[in-house]
């Protein structure tokens, strides 16, 4: 067998590329996975797994402190060295799994699977060159198909020099050697707010958050922004709303930045800065020009037709393709592209009902549309909202801050359009609803399920019962905890309940 001839070459071994390569093996196809740095990409390092490890640890520190401070004791602290140790252990565990998996698979199926560490570049629709810095040897591969899964990198801001030590992006923040005494985060989107939550939870850093809009997380409903904002502020985070960042530079080893808020200019000095203003697709210098691959709108990404590029045998998946930048979506796209290649799959990927979690304080889980979207797009709907304080499990956890909000069609069938869960274990409640949305089912199915008690998911059931006018607690009695209304032409009308 010719060692350099493949059915598929995948460039990039992050979640999207790895999932694609593994799916190709299921079809009995010869696949070569090419990765220039570390398998796992931003799914593991300076990204999803690492930031979630920090979030989990910081939540524990915060939870302990909430309890013991109320008993009048000194706050519990852990050193950055201990934080770093936990972080390294988590990423190492995942790295070890990937390397064992690759090694064993290479032995088991050497007829099908190859892995090459090196920089992949497309030379023609059927040729990929791999440059290996270690031995500067270039390897040439022939292939029937190519999947580009080269991911994304943090976006920089014009005129702000990033040294990844004092002014950092998410690529540098985990290399800190100690907690910064003060940190400014530029950008109040999901990642910016996650890091603000993490550092304020540890309680060792004064955090500033620069928000160019009038509220953080502007793509979510106002009640979500409000609860997250309040919690950040309670932990000492200063949020500069409606702020324009005029200047940021390193002065005497610190960060000096100038902002304009409400027409007033302010100059602030902090120890470190984190830029969190989105990500850019990694598509430069991978040979797009050699084969004439077109870029998408505003040159932001490549391959915008259901994972296909304009070259029939070349596909693009994951962050580089510019869709929803999440590990789960990257994996779905990677697998989907392979199924299109080897199985001629005809159905398209749906991006409508993707489940997401935002690791904030509290946790926010989402699926489908929110209220804001229904108003902006004139979608008549019914909305039911239930406060966490009404749920037995939340009471038992002593974590009663948060709510469930379910949005259904404004008709008798009441098909579910979306849900937001904000609070402890919020993500565990979203799955059942996501499944119903996918199956295009109405809410009736949920009302009759028997849930374990006490569980957070019981709250979903009570929401559904409210919509069906058969809830255990009545909205007319607990007006501050239960709400049910229709939303037509942007007008909110309470649904009359007993
Ligand atoms: C701070 C942060 C937190 C996040 N949190 C979450 C979360 O909680 N949940 C979630 O679902 N998602 C999260 N994400 C997003 C998630 O990490 C990405 O969407 C996901 O990693 C994208 O996968 P990918 O395979 O497309 O790209 P990447 O993970 O970026 O992987 C691309 C890989 O390609 C390699 N590569 C690039 N060019 C070449 C080349 N020419 N040759 C060979 N190899 C190459 C890179 O080295 C890299 O390993 C987070 C991201 C960040 C930055």
Coordinates of C-alpha atoms and ligand atoms in Angstrom, one line a residue:
X1 CA 0.0 0.0 0.0
X2 CA 1.2 3.5 -0.9
X3 CA 1.9 5.2 2.5
X4 CA 1.3 8.7 1.1
X5 CA -2.1 8.1 -0.6
X6 CA -5.3 8.7 1.5
X7 CA -9.0 8.9 1.1
X8 CA -9.0 11.9 3.4
X9 CA -6.5 14.3 4.9
X10 CA -7.7 16.4 7.8
X11 CA -5.7 19.6 8.6
X12 CA -6.0 20.5 12.2
X13 CA -6.5 18.2 15.2
X14 CA -8.8 20.3 17.4
X15 CA -12.3 19.0 18.3
X16 CA -13.6 19.4 14.7
X17 CA -10.7 17.8 12.9
X18 CA -10.3 15.0 15.4
X19 CA -14.0 14.1 15.2
X20 CA -13.8 14.2 11.4
X21 CA -10.8 11.8 11.3
X22 CA -12.5 9.4 13.7
X23 CA -15.7 9.3 11.7
X24 CA -13.7 8.5 8.5
X25 CA -12.4 5.4 10.2
X26 CA -16.0 4.2 10.7
X27 CA -16.4 4.1 7.0
X28 CA -13.2 2.0 6.6
X29 CA -11.4 4.9 4.8
X30 CA -7.7 5.8 4.9
X31 CA -7.4 9.0 6.8
X32 CA -4.4 11.2 7.9
X33 CA -4.8 13.7 10.7
X34 CA -2.3 16.6 10.6
X35 CA -1.7 18.8 13.7
X36 CA 0.9 21.5 14.0
X37 CA 0.9 21.9 17.8
X38 CA -1.3 20.0 20.3
X39 CA -4.1 17.6 19.5
X40 CA -7.3 18.9 21.2
X41 CA -6.7 22.6 20.1
X42 CA -8.8 25.2 21.9
X43 CA -11.1 22.4 23.0
X44 CA -8.4 21.7 25.6
X45 CA -5.7 24.4 25.8
X46 CA -6.4 28.1 26.4
X47 CA -10.0 27.3 25.7
X48 CA -12.9 25.2 26.6
X49 CA -11.5 22.6 29.0
X50 CA -8.9 24.8 30.6
X51 CA -11.2 27.7 31.2
X52 CA -13.9 25.4 32.6
X53 CA -11.4 23.9 35.0
X54 CA -10.6 27.4 36.3
X55 CA -14.3 28.2 36.5
X56 CA -15.1 25.0 38.5
X57 CA -12.3 25.6 40.9
X58 CA -13.2 29.3 41.4
X59 CA -16.9 28.4 42.0
X60 CA -15.8 26.0 44.8
X61 CA -13.6 28.7 46.4
X62 CA -16.5 31.2 46.1
X63 CA -19.0 28.6 47.5
X64 CA -16.8 27.8 50.5
X65 CA -16.3 31.5 51.2
X66 CA -20.0 32.3 51.0
X67 CA -20.6 29.8 53.8
X68 CA -17.7 30.4 56.1
X69 CA -17.7 34.2 55.8
X70 CA -21.3 34.1 57.0
X71 CA -20.0 32.3 60.1
X72 CA -17.5 35.1 60.7
X73 CA -14.4 33.3 59.7
X74 CA -11.5 34.4 57.5
X75 CA -12.0 33.8 53.8
X76 CA -10.6 30.6 52.4
X77 CA -7.8 31.1 49.8
X78 CA -5.9 29.0 47.5
X79 CA -2.6 30.0 45.9
X80 CA -2.2 30.5 42.1
X81 CA 0.3 27.7 42.3
X82 CA -2.5 25.4 43.4
X83 CA -4.8 26.7 40.8
X84 CA -2.2 26.1 38.1
X85 CA -1.6 22.6 39.4
X86 CA -5.3 21.8 39.0
X87 CA -5.3 23.3 35.5
X88 CA -2.2 21.4 34.4
X89 CA -3.6 18.1 35.8
X90 CA -6.9 18.6 33.9
X91 CA -5.2 19.4 30.6
X92 CA -2.7 16.7 31.0
X93 CA -5.5 14.1 31.6
X94 CA -7.1 15.0 28.3
X95 CA -3.8 15.2 26.5
X96 CA -2.9 11.7 27.8
X97 CA -6.3 10.4 26.6
X98 CA -5.7 11.8 23.1
X99 CA -2.1 10.5 22.9
X100 CA -3.1 7.0 24.1
X101 CA -6.0 6.9 21.7
X102 CA -3.9 8.0 18.8
X103 CA -1.1 5.5 19.6
X104 CA -3.4 2.5 20.1
X105 CA -5.5 3.3 17.1
X106 CA -2.4 3.7 14.9
X107 CA -1.3 0.2 16.1
X108 CA -4.7 -1.4 15.7
X109 CA -5.7 0.2 12.4
X110 CA -2.4 1.1 10.7
X111 CA -4.1 0.3 7.4
X112 CA -6.6 3.2 8.0
X113 CA -5.3 5.8 10.4
X114 CA -2.1 8.0 10.4
X115 CA -1.3 10.9 12.5
X116 CA 1.4 13.4 11.5
X117 CA 2.7 16.3 13.6
X118 CA 3.4 19.2 11.3
X119 CA 2.1 22.2 9.5
X120 CA -0.4 21.3 6.7
X121 CA -0.6 23.3 3.5
X122 CA -2.8 22.5 0.5
X123 CA -0.9 22.4 -2.8
X124 CA -3.7 21.3 -5.0
X125 CA -7.1 19.7 -4.6
X126 CA -5.4 16.4 -4.2
X127 CA -2.0 17.2 -2.6
X128 CA -1.1 18.4 0.9
X129 CA 2.4 19.3 2.1
X130 CA 3.3 18.8 5.7
X131 CA 6.2 20.7 7.2
X132 CA 7.7 19.2 10.3
X133 CA 9.8 21.7 12.2
X134 CA 11.4 18.9 14.2
X135 CA 13.3 17.4 11.3
X136 CA 12.6 20.1 8.7
X137 CA 11.5 17.3 6.4
X138 CA 8.5 18.0 4.1
X139 CA 6.1 15.2 3.6
X140 CA 3.8 15.1 0.5
X141 CA 0.4 13.4 0.8
X142 CA -2.0 12.5 -2.0
X143 CA -5.6 12.5 -1.1
X144 CA -9.1 12.3 -2.6
X145 CA -10.6 14.7 -0.1
X146 CA -9.4 17.4 2.3
X147 CA -11.0 18.8 5.4
X148 CA -9.8 22.1 6.7
X149 CA -10.2 22.2 10.5
X150 CA -7.6 24.8 11.4
X151 CA -9.7 26.6 14.1
X152 CA -9.5 30.2 15.2
X153 CA -7.3 32.6 17.2
X154 CA -8.1 35.5 19.5
X155 CA -8.9 38.7 17.6
X156 CA -6.5 41.6 18.4
X157 CA -7.4 45.3 18.6
X158 CA -5.7 47.8 16.3
X159 CA -3.1 49.8 18.1
X160 CA -2.9 47.6 21.2
X161 CA 0.2 45.6 21.4
X162 CA -0.3 42.2 22.9
X163 CA 2.7 40.7 24.6
X164 CA 0.7 37.8 26.2
X165 CA 2.3 38.6 29.5
X166 CA 1.0 42.1 30.5
X167 CA -1.6 42.6 27.8
X168 CA -2.9 39.2 27.1
X169 CA -5.6 37.3 25.2
X170 CA -7.1 33.9 26.2
X171 CA -3.9 32.4 24.7
X172 CA -1.8 34.0 27.4
X173 CA -4.0 34.3 30.5
X174 CA -3.3 30.8 31.7
X175 CA 0.5 31.4 31.8
X176 CA 0.1 33.9 34.6
X177 CA 2.5 33.2 37.5
X178 CA 0.3 34.7 40.2
X179 CA -3.1 36.2 40.6
X180 CA -2.9 39.7 39.2
X181 CA -3.8 42.4 41.8
X182 CA -5.9 44.1 39.2
X183 CA -7.1 43.0 35.7
X184 CA -9.1 44.8 33.0
X185 CA -11.0 42.7 30.6
X186 CA -11.9 44.2 27.3
X187 CA -15.2 42.8 25.9
X188 CA -18.3 41.7 27.8
X189 CA -19.3 38.8 25.7
X190 CA -19.3 35.2 26.9
X191 CA -15.6 34.6 27.2
X192 CA -14.9 38.0 28.8
X193 CA -17.7 37.5 31.3
X194 CA -16.5 34.0 32.1
X195 CA -13.0 35.3 33.0
X196 CA -14.5 38.1 35.0
X197 CA -16.5 35.5 36.9
X198 CA -13.4 33.3 37.4
X199 CA -11.1 36.0 38.7
X200 CA -13.7 37.7 40.9
X201 CA -14.7 34.3 42.4
X202 CA -11.1 33.7 43.5
X203 CA -11.3 37.0 45.3
X204 CA -7.7 38.0 44.8
X205 CA -8.0 40.3 41.8
X206 CA -9.8 43.6 41.3
X207 CA -11.5 43.1 38.0
X208 CA -12.6 45.8 35.6
X209 CA -14.8 44.9 32.6
X210 CA -15.1 47.2 29.6
X211 CA -18.5 46.8 27.9
X212 CA -19.1 48.8 24.8
X213 CA -22.9 48.3 25.1
X214 CA -25.2 49.4 27.9
X215 CA -25.4 45.9 29.3
X216 CA -23.2 42.8 29.3
X217 CA -24.2 39.8 27.2
X218 CA -26.3 42.0 24.9
X219 CA -27.5 39.1 22.8
X220 CA -29.3 37.6 25.8
X221 CA -32.5 38.8 27.5
X222 CA -32.2 41.7 29.9
X223 CA -33.1 39.6 32.9
X224 CA -30.1 37.4 32.3
X225 CA -27.6 40.3 31.8
X226 CA -29.0 41.8 35.0
X227 CA -28.6 38.8 37.3
X228 CA -25.0 38.2 36.0
X229 CA -24.1 41.9 36.2
X230 CA -25.4 42.2 39.7
X231 CA -23.4 39.1 40.9
X232 CA -20.2 40.4 39.2
X233 CA -20.6 43.8 40.9
X234 CA -21.4 42.1 44.2
X235 CA -17.9 40.5 43.9
X236 CA -16.3 43.8 43.3
X237 CA -16.1 43.9 39.5
X238 CA -16.3 47.4 38.1
X239 CA -18.2 47.3 34.8
X240 CA -17.6 50.3 32.5
X241 CA -20.9 50.3 30.5
X242 CA -21.2 52.2 27.2
X243 CA -17.5 52.5 27.2
X244 CA -15.2 53.4 24.4
X245 CA -11.6 52.2 24.8
X246 CA -9.5 55.1 23.5
X247 CA -6.0 53.8 24.4
X248 CA -4.3 50.9 26.1
X249 CA -0.6 50.5 26.5
X250 CA 2.1 49.2 28.8
X251 CA 3.6 51.8 31.0
X252 CA 6.3 50.9 33.5
X253 CA 5.4 47.2 33.4
X254 CA 1.7 47.9 34.0
X255 CA -1.3 48.5 31.8
X256 CA -2.7 52.1 31.4
X257 CA -6.0 52.5 29.6
X258 CA -8.2 55.4 28.8
X259 CA -11.9 55.1 28.3
X260 CA -14.7 57.4 27.5
X261 CA -18.0 56.7 29.3
X262 CA -21.0 59.2 29.1
X263 CA -18.7 61.8 27.5
X264 CA -16.3 61.6 30.4
X265 CA -12.7 60.4 30.0
X266 CA -11.0 58.3 32.6
X267 CA -7.4 57.0 32.8
X268 CA -7.0 53.8 34.9
X269 CA -3.8 51.7 35.8
X270 CA -4.0 48.0 36.3
X271 CA -1.5 45.2 36.6
X272 CA -2.8 43.1 33.6
X273 CA -5.2 43.3 30.7
X274 CA -7.1 40.5 28.9
X275 CA -8.5 41.3 25.5
X276 CA -11.6 39.3 24.8
X277 CA -13.1 40.7 21.6
X278 CA -13.9 37.6 19.6
X279 CA -12.0 35.2 17.4
X280 CA -10.7 35.1 13.9
X281 CA -10.6 32.0 11.5
X282 CA -7.2 30.6 10.9
X283 CA -7.0 30.4 7.2
X284 CA -3.9 32.3 6.2
X285 CA -0.9 30.4 4.7
X286 CA -2.8 27.1 4.4
X287 CA -2.8 27.2 0.6
X288 CA -6.3 28.5 -0.1
X289 CA -5.0 30.6 -3.0
X290 CA -3.3 27.6 -4.6
X291 CA -6.6 26.0 -5.2
X292 CA -8.9 29.0 -5.4
X293 CA -10.9 28.5 -2.2
X294 CA -13.2 31.5 -1.8
X295 CA -13.7 33.2 1.5
X296 CA -17.1 34.0 3.0
X297 CA -18.7 37.3 3.9
X298 CA -16.2 40.0 4.9
X299 CA -13.4 37.5 4.4
X300 CA -14.1 36.2 7.9
X301 CA -14.3 32.5 7.2
X302 CA -14.2 29.8 4.6
X303 CA -16.6 27.2 3.3
X304 CA -20.1 28.4 3.9
X305 CA -22.3 25.8 2.2
X306 CA -23.1 23.1 4.8
X307 CA -19.3 22.4 5.4
X308 CA -18.5 22.5 1.7
X309 CA -16.1 25.0 0.1
X310 CA -16.3 26.0 -3.5
X311 CA -13.8 23.3 -4.4
X312 CA -15.9 20.0 -4.5
X313 CA -13.6 17.8 -2.6
X314 CA -12.4 20.3 0.0
X315 CA -14.5 21.0 3.2
X316 CA -14.1 23.4 6.1
X317 CA -15.4 22.6 9.6
X318 CA -15.3 24.0 13.1
X319 CA -14.3 27.6 14.0
X320 CA -12.6 28.2 10.7
X321 CA -16.0 27.8 9.0
X322 CA -17.4 30.8 10.9
X323 CA -20.5 29.2 12.3
X324 CA -21.2 28.8 16.0
X325 CA -17.8 28.5 17.7
X326 CA -18.3 25.6 20.1
X327 CA -16.7 22.3 20.7
X328 CA -19.9 20.4 20.1
X329 CA -20.7 22.2 16.9
X330 CA -17.1 21.7 15.6
X331 CA -17.5 17.9 16.2
X332 CA -20.9 17.8 14.6
X333 CA -19.6 19.7 11.5
X334 CA -16.5 17.4 11.3
X335 CA -18.6 14.3 11.4
X336 CA -21.2 15.8 9.0
X337 CA -18.6 16.6 6.4
X338 CA -17.2 13.1 6.5
X339 CA -20.8 11.7 6.1
X340 CA -21.3 13.9 3.1
X341 CA -18.0 12.7 1.5
X342 CA -18.4 9.0 2.1
X343 CA -22.1 8.5 2.4
X344 CA -23.4 11.3 0.2
X345 CA -25.5 12.6 3.2
X346 CA -28.1 15.1 1.9
X347 CA -29.6 16.6 5.0
X348 CA -28.1 19.9 6.2
X349 CA -26.8 20.8 9.6
X350 CA -29.3 22.7 11.7
X351 CA -27.9 25.6 13.8
X352 CA -31.3 26.5 15.2
X353 CA -31.4 24.7 18.4
X354 CA -27.9 24.4 19.7
X355 CA -27.6 23.9 23.4
X356 CA -25.1 26.2 25.1
X357 CA -23.8 26.8 28.6
X358 CA -22.3 30.1 29.7
X359 CA -20.1 29.5 32.8
X360 CA -21.0 32.6 34.8
X361 CA -22.4 33.2 38.2
X362 CA -24.9 31.7 38.0
X363 CA -24.6 29.2 35.2
X364 CA -26.7 30.1 32.2
X365 CA -27.9 27.4 29.8
X366 CA -29.7 28.1 26.5
X367 CA -31.4 26.4 23.7
X368 CA -33.5 27.9 20.8
X369 CA -34.8 31.5 20.7
X370 CA -35.0 34.0 23.6
X371 CA -37.6 36.6 24.3
X372 CA -35.5 39.4 22.7
X373 CA -35.4 37.4 19.4
X374 CA -39.2 36.9 19.4
X375 CA -39.8 40.6 19.9
X376 CA -37.2 41.6 17.2
X377 CA -38.6 39.1 14.7
X378 CA -42.3 39.7 15.6
X379 CA -42.8 36.1 16.6
X380 CA -46.0 35.7 18.7
X381 CA -45.4 33.5 21.7
X382 CA -46.2 32.6 25.2
X383 CA -43.6 32.9 27.9
X384 CA -43.5 31.2 31.3
X385 CA -41.0 32.1 34.0
X386 CA -40.4 30.3 37.2
X387 CA -38.1 31.5 40.0
X388 CA -35.5 29.1 41.4
X389 CA -36.7 29.9 44.9
X390 CA -39.8 27.9 44.2
X391 CA -37.8 24.6 43.5
X392 CA -37.2 22.1 46.3
X393 CA -33.8 21.2 45.0
X394 CA -32.7 24.8 44.9
X395 CA -33.9 25.3 48.4
X396 CA -32.0 22.3 49.6
X397 CA -28.9 23.5 47.8
X398 CA -29.4 26.9 49.4
X399 CA -29.0 28.3 45.9
X400 CA -32.2 29.9 45.1
X401 CA -31.0 32.6 42.7
X402 CA -32.1 32.1 39.1
X403 CA -35.0 31.2 36.9
X404 CA -36.3 29.1 34.1
X405 CA -37.9 30.7 31.1
X406 CA -39.6 28.7 28.5
X407 CA -40.9 30.2 25.3
X408 CA -43.6 28.3 23.3
X409 CA -45.7 29.0 20.2
X410 CA -48.8 31.1 20.9
X411 CA -51.3 28.4 20.0
X412 CA -53.0 25.4 21.5
X413 CA -50.2 23.0 20.6
X414 CA -47.6 25.2 22.3
X415 CA -44.5 23.8 20.5
X416 CA -41.3 24.8 22.4
X417 CA -39.3 27.6 20.7
X418 CA -36.6 28.1 23.3
X419 CA -35.5 28.0 26.9
X420 CA -33.2 29.8 29.2
X421 CA -32.1 28.3 32.5
X422 CA -30.2 30.5 34.9
X423 CA -29.0 29.1 38.2
X424 CA -27.2 26.2 39.8
X425 CA -27.2 23.0 37.6
X426 CA -29.0 25.0 34.9
X427 CA -27.5 22.9 32.2
X428 CA -29.1 19.7 33.5
X429 CA -32.5 21.1 32.8
X430 CA -32.0 22.1 29.2
X431 CA -31.5 18.7 27.6
X432 CA -35.1 17.5 27.8
X433 CA -36.4 20.7 26.3
X434 CA -33.7 20.6 23.5
X435 CA -34.9 17.1 22.6
X436 CA -38.6 18.2 22.4
X437 CA -37.6 21.2 20.2
X438 CA -35.7 18.8 17.9
X439 CA -38.7 16.4 17.8
X440 CA -41.0 19.4 17.2
X441 CA -43.1 18.2 20.1
X442 CA -45.5 20.3 22.2
X443 CA -45.2 20.7 25.9
X444 CA -47.7 18.0 26.8
X445 CA -45.0 15.3 26.8
X446 CA -43.1 17.1 29.6
X447 CA -46.1 17.6 31.9
X448 CA -46.6 13.9 32.4
X449 CA -43.0 12.7 32.9
X450 CA -42.1 11.5 36.4
X451 CA -38.9 13.3 37.5
X452 CA -36.7 12.4 40.4
X453 CA -37.3 14.5 43.5
X454 CA -35.8 16.9 44.4
X455 CA -34.3 17.8 41.1
X456 CA -33.9 21.0 39.1
X457 CA -35.7 19.5 36.1
X458 CA -38.9 19.5 38.2
X459 CA -38.9 23.2 37.6
X460 CA -39.3 22.6 33.8
X461 CA -42.3 20.5 34.5
X462 CA -43.9 23.1 36.7
X463 CA -43.4 25.7 33.9
X464 CA -45.2 23.4 31.5
X465 CA -48.0 22.9 34.0
X466 CA -48.3 26.7 34.4
X467 CA -48.8 27.0 30.6
X468 CA -51.5 24.3 30.8
X469 CA -53.1 26.0 33.7
X470 CA -52.5 23.1 36.1
X471 CA -49.5 24.1 38.2
X472 CA -49.0 23.1 41.8
X473 CA -48.1 26.7 42.8
X474 CA -50.4 29.3 41.4
X475 CA -49.0 32.4 39.5
X476 CA -51.9 34.5 40.9
X477 CA -50.6 33.9 44.4
X478 CA -46.8 33.9 44.0
X479 CA -46.8 36.9 41.6
X480 CA -43.1 37.6 42.2
X481 CA -41.9 34.1 41.6
X482 CA -44.2 32.9 38.7
X483 CA -45.0 34.6 35.5
X484 CA -46.9 33.5 32.5
X485 CA -47.7 35.9 29.6
X486 CA -48.3 36.1 25.9
X487 CA -46.0 38.3 23.8
X488 CA -47.7 39.6 20.6
X489 CA -46.3 42.6 18.6
X490 CA -43.9 43.2 21.5
X491 CA -46.9 43.6 23.9
X492 CA -46.8 41.6 27.1
X493 CA -50.2 40.4 28.3
X494 CA -50.5 38.3 31.5
X495 CA -52.3 35.1 30.9
X496 CA -55.1 34.9 33.4
X497 CA -54.4 32.1 35.9
X498 CA -56.4 31.1 38.9
Ligands
LIG1 C1 -11.5 30.8 26.4 C2 -12.4 29.9 25.6 C3 -13.4 29.2 26.2 C4 -14.2 28.3 25.5 N1 -15.2 27.7 26.1 C5 -16.0 26.8 25.4 C6 -17.0 26.0 26.1 O1 -17.2 26.1 27.3 N2 -17.7 25.2 25.4 C7 -17.6 25.0 24.0 O2 -18.3 24.2 23.4 N3 -16.6 25.8 23.4 C8 -15.9 26.6 24.0 N4 -14.9 27.4 23.4 C9 -14.8 27.3 21.9 C10 -14.1 26.0 21.5 O3 -12.9 25.9 22.1 C11 -13.9 26.1 20.0 O4 -15.1 26.3 19.3 C12 -13.3 24.7 19.4 O5 -12.1 24.4 20.1 C13 -13.1 24.8 17.9 O6 -12.6 23.6 17.5 P1 -11.8 23.5 16.1 O7 -11.3 22.1 15.9 O8 -12.6 24.1 15.0 O9 -10.6 24.5 16.3 P2 -9.4 24.6 17.3 O10 -9.8 24.0 18.6 O11 -8.9 25.9 17.3 O12 -8.3 23.6 16.7 C14 -7.7 23.8 15.5 C15 -6.4 23.0 15.5 O13 -5.8 23.2 14.2 C16 -4.4 23.3 14.3 N5 -3.9 23.9 13.1 C17 -4.1 25.2 12.7 N6 -3.5 25.4 11.5 C18 -2.9 24.2 11.2 C19 -2.1 23.8 10.0 N7 -1.9 24.6 9.0 N8 -1.6 22.5 10.0 C20 -1.9 21.7 11.1 N9 -2.6 22.0 12.1 C21 -3.1 23.3 12.2 C22 -4.2 24.1 15.6 O14 -2.9 23.9 16.1 C23 -5.3 23.5 16.5 O15 -4.9 22.5 17.3 C24 -14.0 28.2 24.1 C25 -13.0 28.9 23.5 C26 -12.2 29.7 24.2 C27 -11.1 30.4 23.5

